[in-house]
Amino acid sequence: MLRLSGFFRQPSLRFARTFQERQQEKNLKKQEESFKKYLEDISSKEVYYLRDFKQEIMELIKNSGNALSKFWQSGTQIEEAEKEKTKKILNAFHDSELTEERFELDTKKEIALVSGYNVDDVNKVLRQFRLNQKIHRYLKERREKGEPLPENRNELDNMVLVDPPKRTREEKKRSQGSYSKKQLKYVRYSRGN
């Protein structure tokens, strides 16, 4: 009788590891390419609206695992629930609201009511949007100066640490706090300004 057991053996562990390593490298390269394309797209836009953020999130939910998964790593139920929550909140915005800069408390309450979540959840989504807006401004400035765009997420993080984005007038005002003119005089004096 002919022995075929050697022919149908499972591949060696070494081969399996190298195959897995190649797959990981392939996936990593694919993610870096899609992240680079994402950075090109975001930096080429003149203005970054909530509409753009909504479009990115919907694409993220549709194509889990691409470069936009910088917000969430797909897989667990908690993260899937977070994606659904964000989707519902973004869908609660009217089309006219998707191009607004600021949102009043009444608008946030209405969105929370329509989406079925609370105002804190709406604020969390808006914070993510503002972070993306900040990244957009930073990349747009780099592109206008003729400086290279980052190749991957780590490079972007390092660039932001070394050369942080400029704060807008609104961000500066928020960080100052609300002081009266008299208090501001003493605050400036104590800071040495």
mmCIF file of C-alpha atoms in Angstrom:
data_model
loop_
_atom_site.group_PDB
_atom_site.id
_atom_site.type_symbol
_atom_site.label_atom_id
_atom_site.label_comp_id
_atom_site.label_asym_id
_atom_site.label_seq_id
_atom_site.Cartn_x
_atom_site.Cartn_y
_atom_site.Cartn_z
ATOM 1 C CA MET A 1 0.000 0.000 0.000
ATOM 2 C CA LEU A 2 1.237 3.469 -0.897
ATOM 3 C CA ARG A 3 1.814 5.948 1.958
ATOM 4 C CA LEU A 4 0.605 9.424 1.099
ATOM 5 C CA SER A 5 0.577 10.786 4.622
ATOM 6 C CA GLY A 6 3.844 12.670 4.009
ATOM 7 C CA PHE A 7 2.358 14.384 0.972
ATOM 8 C CA PHE A 8 -0.714 15.649 2.797
ATOM 9 C CA ARG A 9 1.123 16.847 5.889
ATOM 10 C CA GLN A 10 0.380 20.252 7.260
ATOM 11 C CA PRO A 11 2.889 22.894 6.262
ATOM 12 C CA SER A 12 5.748 23.361 8.649
ATOM 13 C CA LEU A 13 5.438 25.963 11.379
ATOM 14 C CA ARG A 14 8.237 27.963 9.799
ATOM 15 C CA PHE A 15 6.353 28.230 6.502
ATOM 16 C CA ALA A 16 3.158 29.235 8.309
ATOM 17 C CA ARG A 17 4.976 32.001 10.198
ATOM 18 C CA THR A 18 6.569 33.388 7.082
ATOM 19 C CA PHE A 19 3.209 33.314 5.317
ATOM 20 C CA GLN A 20 1.633 35.197 8.237
ATOM 21 C CA GLU A 21 4.495 37.689 8.247
ATOM 22 C CA ARG A 22 4.056 38.284 4.524
ATOM 23 C CA GLN A 23 0.322 38.802 4.991
ATOM 24 C CA GLN A 24 0.964 41.270 7.826
ATOM 25 C CA GLU A 25 3.495 43.174 5.718
ATOM 26 C CA LYS A 26 1.041 43.244 2.823
ATOM 27 C CA ASN A 27 -1.760 44.553 5.062
ATOM 28 C CA LEU A 28 0.548 47.128 6.646
ATOM 29 C CA LYS A 29 1.644 48.383 3.234
ATOM 30 C CA LYS A 30 -1.979 48.580 2.083
ATOM 31 C CA GLN A 31 -2.929 50.550 5.218
ATOM 32 C CA GLU A 32 -0.012 52.949 4.748
ATOM 33 C CA GLU A 33 -1.012 53.568 1.125
ATOM 34 C CA SER A 34 -4.631 54.239 2.043
ATOM 35 C CA PHE A 35 -3.526 56.481 4.946
ATOM 36 C CA LYS A 36 -1.271 58.426 2.586
ATOM 37 C CA LYS A 37 -4.186 58.815 0.147
ATOM 38 C CA TYR A 38 -6.360 59.983 3.045
ATOM 39 C CA LEU A 39 -3.764 62.616 4.015
ATOM 40 C CA GLU A 40 -3.548 63.802 0.401
ATOM 41 C CA ASP A 41 -7.330 64.122 0.229
ATOM 42 C CA ILE A 42 -7.706 65.923 3.541
ATOM 43 C CA SER A 43 -4.851 68.351 2.862
ATOM 44 C CA SER A 44 -6.144 69.251 -0.601
ATOM 45 C CA LYS A 45 -9.539 70.440 0.683
ATOM 46 C CA GLU A 46 -9.949 74.169 1.081
ATOM 47 C CA VAL A 47 -12.226 73.878 4.134
ATOM 48 C CA TYR A 48 -12.953 70.828 6.267
ATOM 49 C CA TYR A 49 -16.636 70.612 7.186
ATOM 50 C CA LEU A 50 -18.615 68.263 9.376
ATOM 51 C CA ARG A 51 -19.985 66.895 6.087
ATOM 52 C CA ASP A 52 -16.468 65.657 5.209
ATOM 53 C CA PHE A 53 -16.079 64.092 8.647
ATOM 54 C CA LYS A 54 -19.448 62.344 8.284
ATOM 55 C CA GLN A 55 -18.429 61.009 4.878
ATOM 56 C CA GLU A 56 -15.171 59.625 6.320
ATOM 57 C CA ILE A 57 -16.932 57.952 9.237
ATOM 58 C CA MET A 58 -19.527 56.362 6.947
ATOM 59 C CA GLU A 59 -16.706 55.079 4.750
ATOM 60 C CA LEU A 60 -14.943 53.745 7.853
ATOM 61 C CA ILE A 61 -18.041 51.863 8.926
ATOM 62 C CA LYS A 62 -18.567 50.492 5.418
ATOM 63 C CA ASN A 63 -14.900 49.474 4.904
ATOM 64 C CA SER A 64 -13.768 48.487 8.391
ATOM 65 C CA GLY A 65 -10.020 48.033 8.608
ATOM 66 C CA ASN A 66 -8.772 50.746 6.271
ATOM 67 C CA ALA A 67 -6.554 53.711 7.110
ATOM 68 C CA LEU A 68 -9.378 55.653 8.686
ATOM 69 C CA SER A 69 -9.446 53.112 11.495
ATOM 70 C CA LYS A 70 -7.146 55.470 13.372
ATOM 71 C CA PHE A 71 -10.231 56.294 15.427
ATOM 72 C CA TRP A 72 -11.242 52.730 16.127
ATOM 73 C CA GLN A 73 -9.759 49.304 15.644
ATOM 74 C CA SER A 74 -12.610 47.135 14.350
ATOM 75 C CA GLY A 75 -13.523 43.886 15.984
ATOM 76 C CA THR A 76 -14.958 44.156 19.462
ATOM 77 C CA GLN A 77 -18.607 44.762 20.199
ATOM 78 C CA ILE A 78 -17.894 47.887 22.245
ATOM 79 C CA GLU A 79 -16.107 49.526 19.331
ATOM 80 C CA GLU A 80 -18.844 48.449 16.930
ATOM 81 C CA ALA A 81 -21.395 50.041 19.268
ATOM 82 C CA GLU A 82 -19.262 53.210 19.331
ATOM 83 C CA LYS A 83 -19.258 53.313 15.524
ATOM 84 C CA GLU A 84 -23.031 52.909 15.431
ATOM 85 C CA LYS A 85 -23.468 55.647 18.024
ATOM 86 C CA THR A 86 -21.297 58.025 15.984
ATOM 87 C CA LYS A 87 -23.208 57.119 12.822
ATOM 88 C CA LYS A 88 -26.580 57.843 14.452
ATOM 89 C CA ILE A 89 -25.367 61.152 15.874
ATOM 90 C CA LEU A 90 -23.947 62.283 12.527
ATOM 91 C CA ASN A 91 -27.137 61.256 10.727
ATOM 92 C CA ALA A 92 -29.150 63.400 13.175
ATOM 93 C CA PHE A 93 -27.556 66.587 11.785
ATOM 94 C CA HIS A 94 -29.525 68.487 9.116
ATOM 95 C CA ASP A 95 -27.749 69.055 5.811
ATOM 96 C CA SER A 96 -27.512 72.774 6.535
ATOM 97 C CA GLU A 97 -25.846 72.056 9.897
ATOM 98 C CA LEU A 98 -23.107 69.982 8.282
ATOM 99 C CA THR A 99 -21.390 73.147 7.032
ATOM 100 C CA GLU A 100 -21.675 75.210 10.228
ATOM 101 C CA GLU A 101 -18.641 76.139 12.311
ATOM 102 C CA ARG A 102 -20.198 76.286 15.785
ATOM 103 C CA PHE A 103 -23.125 74.542 17.421
ATOM 104 C CA GLU A 104 -25.272 76.081 20.124
ATOM 105 C CA LEU A 105 -26.460 74.077 23.111
ATOM 106 C CA ASP A 106 -30.026 73.980 21.749
ATOM 107 C CA THR A 107 -28.780 72.412 18.520
ATOM 108 C CA LYS A 108 -26.753 69.838 20.454
ATOM 109 C CA LYS A 109 -29.795 68.988 22.600
ATOM 110 C CA GLU A 110 -31.931 68.551 19.493
ATOM 111 C CA ILE A 111 -29.325 66.280 17.895
ATOM 112 C CA ALA A 112 -29.054 64.258 21.107
ATOM 113 C CA LEU A 113 -32.841 63.891 21.213
ATOM 114 C CA VAL A 114 -33.095 62.818 17.561
ATOM 115 C CA SER A 115 -30.183 60.359 17.812
ATOM 116 C CA GLY A 116 -31.307 58.909 21.138
ATOM 117 C CA TYR A 117 -28.097 59.735 22.986
ATOM 118 C CA ASN A 118 -27.093 62.478 25.402
ATOM 119 C CA VAL A 119 -25.343 65.803 24.793
ATOM 120 C CA ASP A 120 -22.025 64.412 26.098
ATOM 121 C CA ASP A 121 -21.996 61.873 23.275
ATOM 122 C CA VAL A 122 -22.692 64.627 20.734
ATOM 123 C CA ASN A 123 -19.844 66.679 22.232
ATOM 124 C CA LYS A 124 -17.521 63.671 21.954
ATOM 125 C CA VAL A 125 -18.257 63.342 18.224
ATOM 126 C CA LEU A 126 -17.762 67.091 17.768
ATOM 127 C CA ARG A 127 -14.400 66.861 19.586
ATOM 128 C CA GLN A 128 -13.300 64.165 17.142
ATOM 129 C CA PHE A 129 -14.405 66.426 14.306
ATOM 130 C CA ARG A 130 -12.430 69.382 15.712
ATOM 131 C CA LEU A 131 -9.348 67.172 16.006
ATOM 132 C CA ASN A 132 -9.697 66.236 12.341
ATOM 133 C CA GLN A 133 -10.189 69.915 11.493
ATOM 134 C CA LYS A 134 -6.949 70.706 13.306
ATOM 135 C CA ILE A 135 -5.112 67.973 11.388
ATOM 136 C CA HIS A 136 -6.586 69.368 8.163
ATOM 137 C CA ARG A 137 -5.293 72.876 8.900
ATOM 138 C CA TYR A 138 -1.874 71.508 9.856
ATOM 139 C CA LEU A 139 -1.513 69.411 6.697
ATOM 140 C CA LYS A 140 -2.841 72.213 4.502
ATOM 141 C CA GLU A 141 -0.225 74.608 5.960
ATOM 142 C CA ARG A 142 2.536 72.068 5.336
ATOM 143 C CA ARG A 143 1.372 71.571 1.765
ATOM 144 C CA GLU A 144 1.228 75.348 1.113
ATOM 145 C CA LYS A 145 4.764 75.757 2.494
ATOM 146 C CA GLY A 146 5.963 72.977 0.192
ATOM 147 C CA GLU A 147 6.918 70.712 3.101
ATOM 148 C CA PRO A 148 6.456 66.956 2.704
ATOM 149 C CA LEU A 149 3.384 65.228 4.061
ATOM 150 C CA PRO A 150 3.872 62.319 6.464
ATOM 151 C CA GLU A 151 4.072 58.797 5.068
ATOM 152 C CA ASN A 152 2.299 57.044 7.951
ATOM 153 C CA ARG A 153 0.503 57.618 11.253
ATOM 154 C CA ASN A 154 3.679 57.508 13.382
ATOM 155 C CA GLU A 155 5.335 60.117 11.198
ATOM 156 C CA LEU A 156 2.272 62.369 11.532
ATOM 157 C CA ASP A 157 2.338 61.995 15.323
ATOM 158 C CA ASN A 158 6.052 62.861 15.419
ATOM 159 C CA MET A 159 5.568 65.889 13.151
ATOM 160 C CA VAL A 160 2.788 67.204 15.364
ATOM 161 C CA LEU A 161 4.998 66.798 18.448
ATOM 162 C CA VAL A 162 8.012 68.513 16.886
ATOM 163 C CA ASP A 163 6.141 71.219 14.984
ATOM 164 C CA PRO A 164 2.708 71.571 16.651
ATOM 165 C CA PRO A 165 -0.153 73.132 14.707
ATOM 166 C CA LYS A 166 -0.916 76.767 15.390
ATOM 167 C CA ARG A 167 -3.857 77.372 17.665
ATOM 168 C CA THR A 168 -6.785 79.327 16.323
ATOM 169 C CA ARG A 169 -8.017 82.486 17.985
ATOM 170 C CA GLU A 170 -10.954 80.522 19.393
ATOM 171 C CA GLU A 171 -8.683 77.871 20.942
ATOM 172 C CA LYS A 172 -6.495 80.542 22.514
ATOM 173 C CA LYS A 173 -9.543 82.264 23.952
ATOM 174 C CA ARG A 174 -10.857 78.979 25.378
ATOM 175 C CA SER A 175 -7.525 78.206 27.050
ATOM 176 C CA GLN A 176 -7.343 81.674 28.623
ATOM 177 C CA GLY A 177 -10.543 81.205 30.545
ATOM 178 C CA SER A 178 -13.069 83.930 31.127
ATOM 179 C CA TYR A 179 -11.673 86.758 33.194
ATOM 180 C CA SER A 180 -12.928 90.258 33.776
ATOM 181 C CA LYS A 181 -10.741 93.130 32.554
ATOM 182 C CA LYS A 182 -9.473 93.696 36.081
ATOM 183 C CA GLN A 183 -8.660 90.008 36.587
ATOM 184 C CA LEU A 184 -6.987 89.816 33.186
ATOM 185 C CA LYS A 185 -4.654 92.631 34.190
ATOM 186 C CA TYR A 186 -3.447 90.592 37.176
ATOM 187 C CA VAL A 187 -3.261 87.344 35.216
ATOM 188 C CA ARG A 188 -1.077 88.966 32.557
ATOM 189 C CA TYR A 189 1.121 90.502 35.255
ATOM 190 C CA SER A 190 1.583 87.138 36.993
ATOM 191 C CA ARG A 191 2.427 85.422 33.676
ATOM 192 C CA GLY A 192 4.968 88.100 32.850
ATOM 193 C CA ASN A 193 3.181 89.450 29.744
#
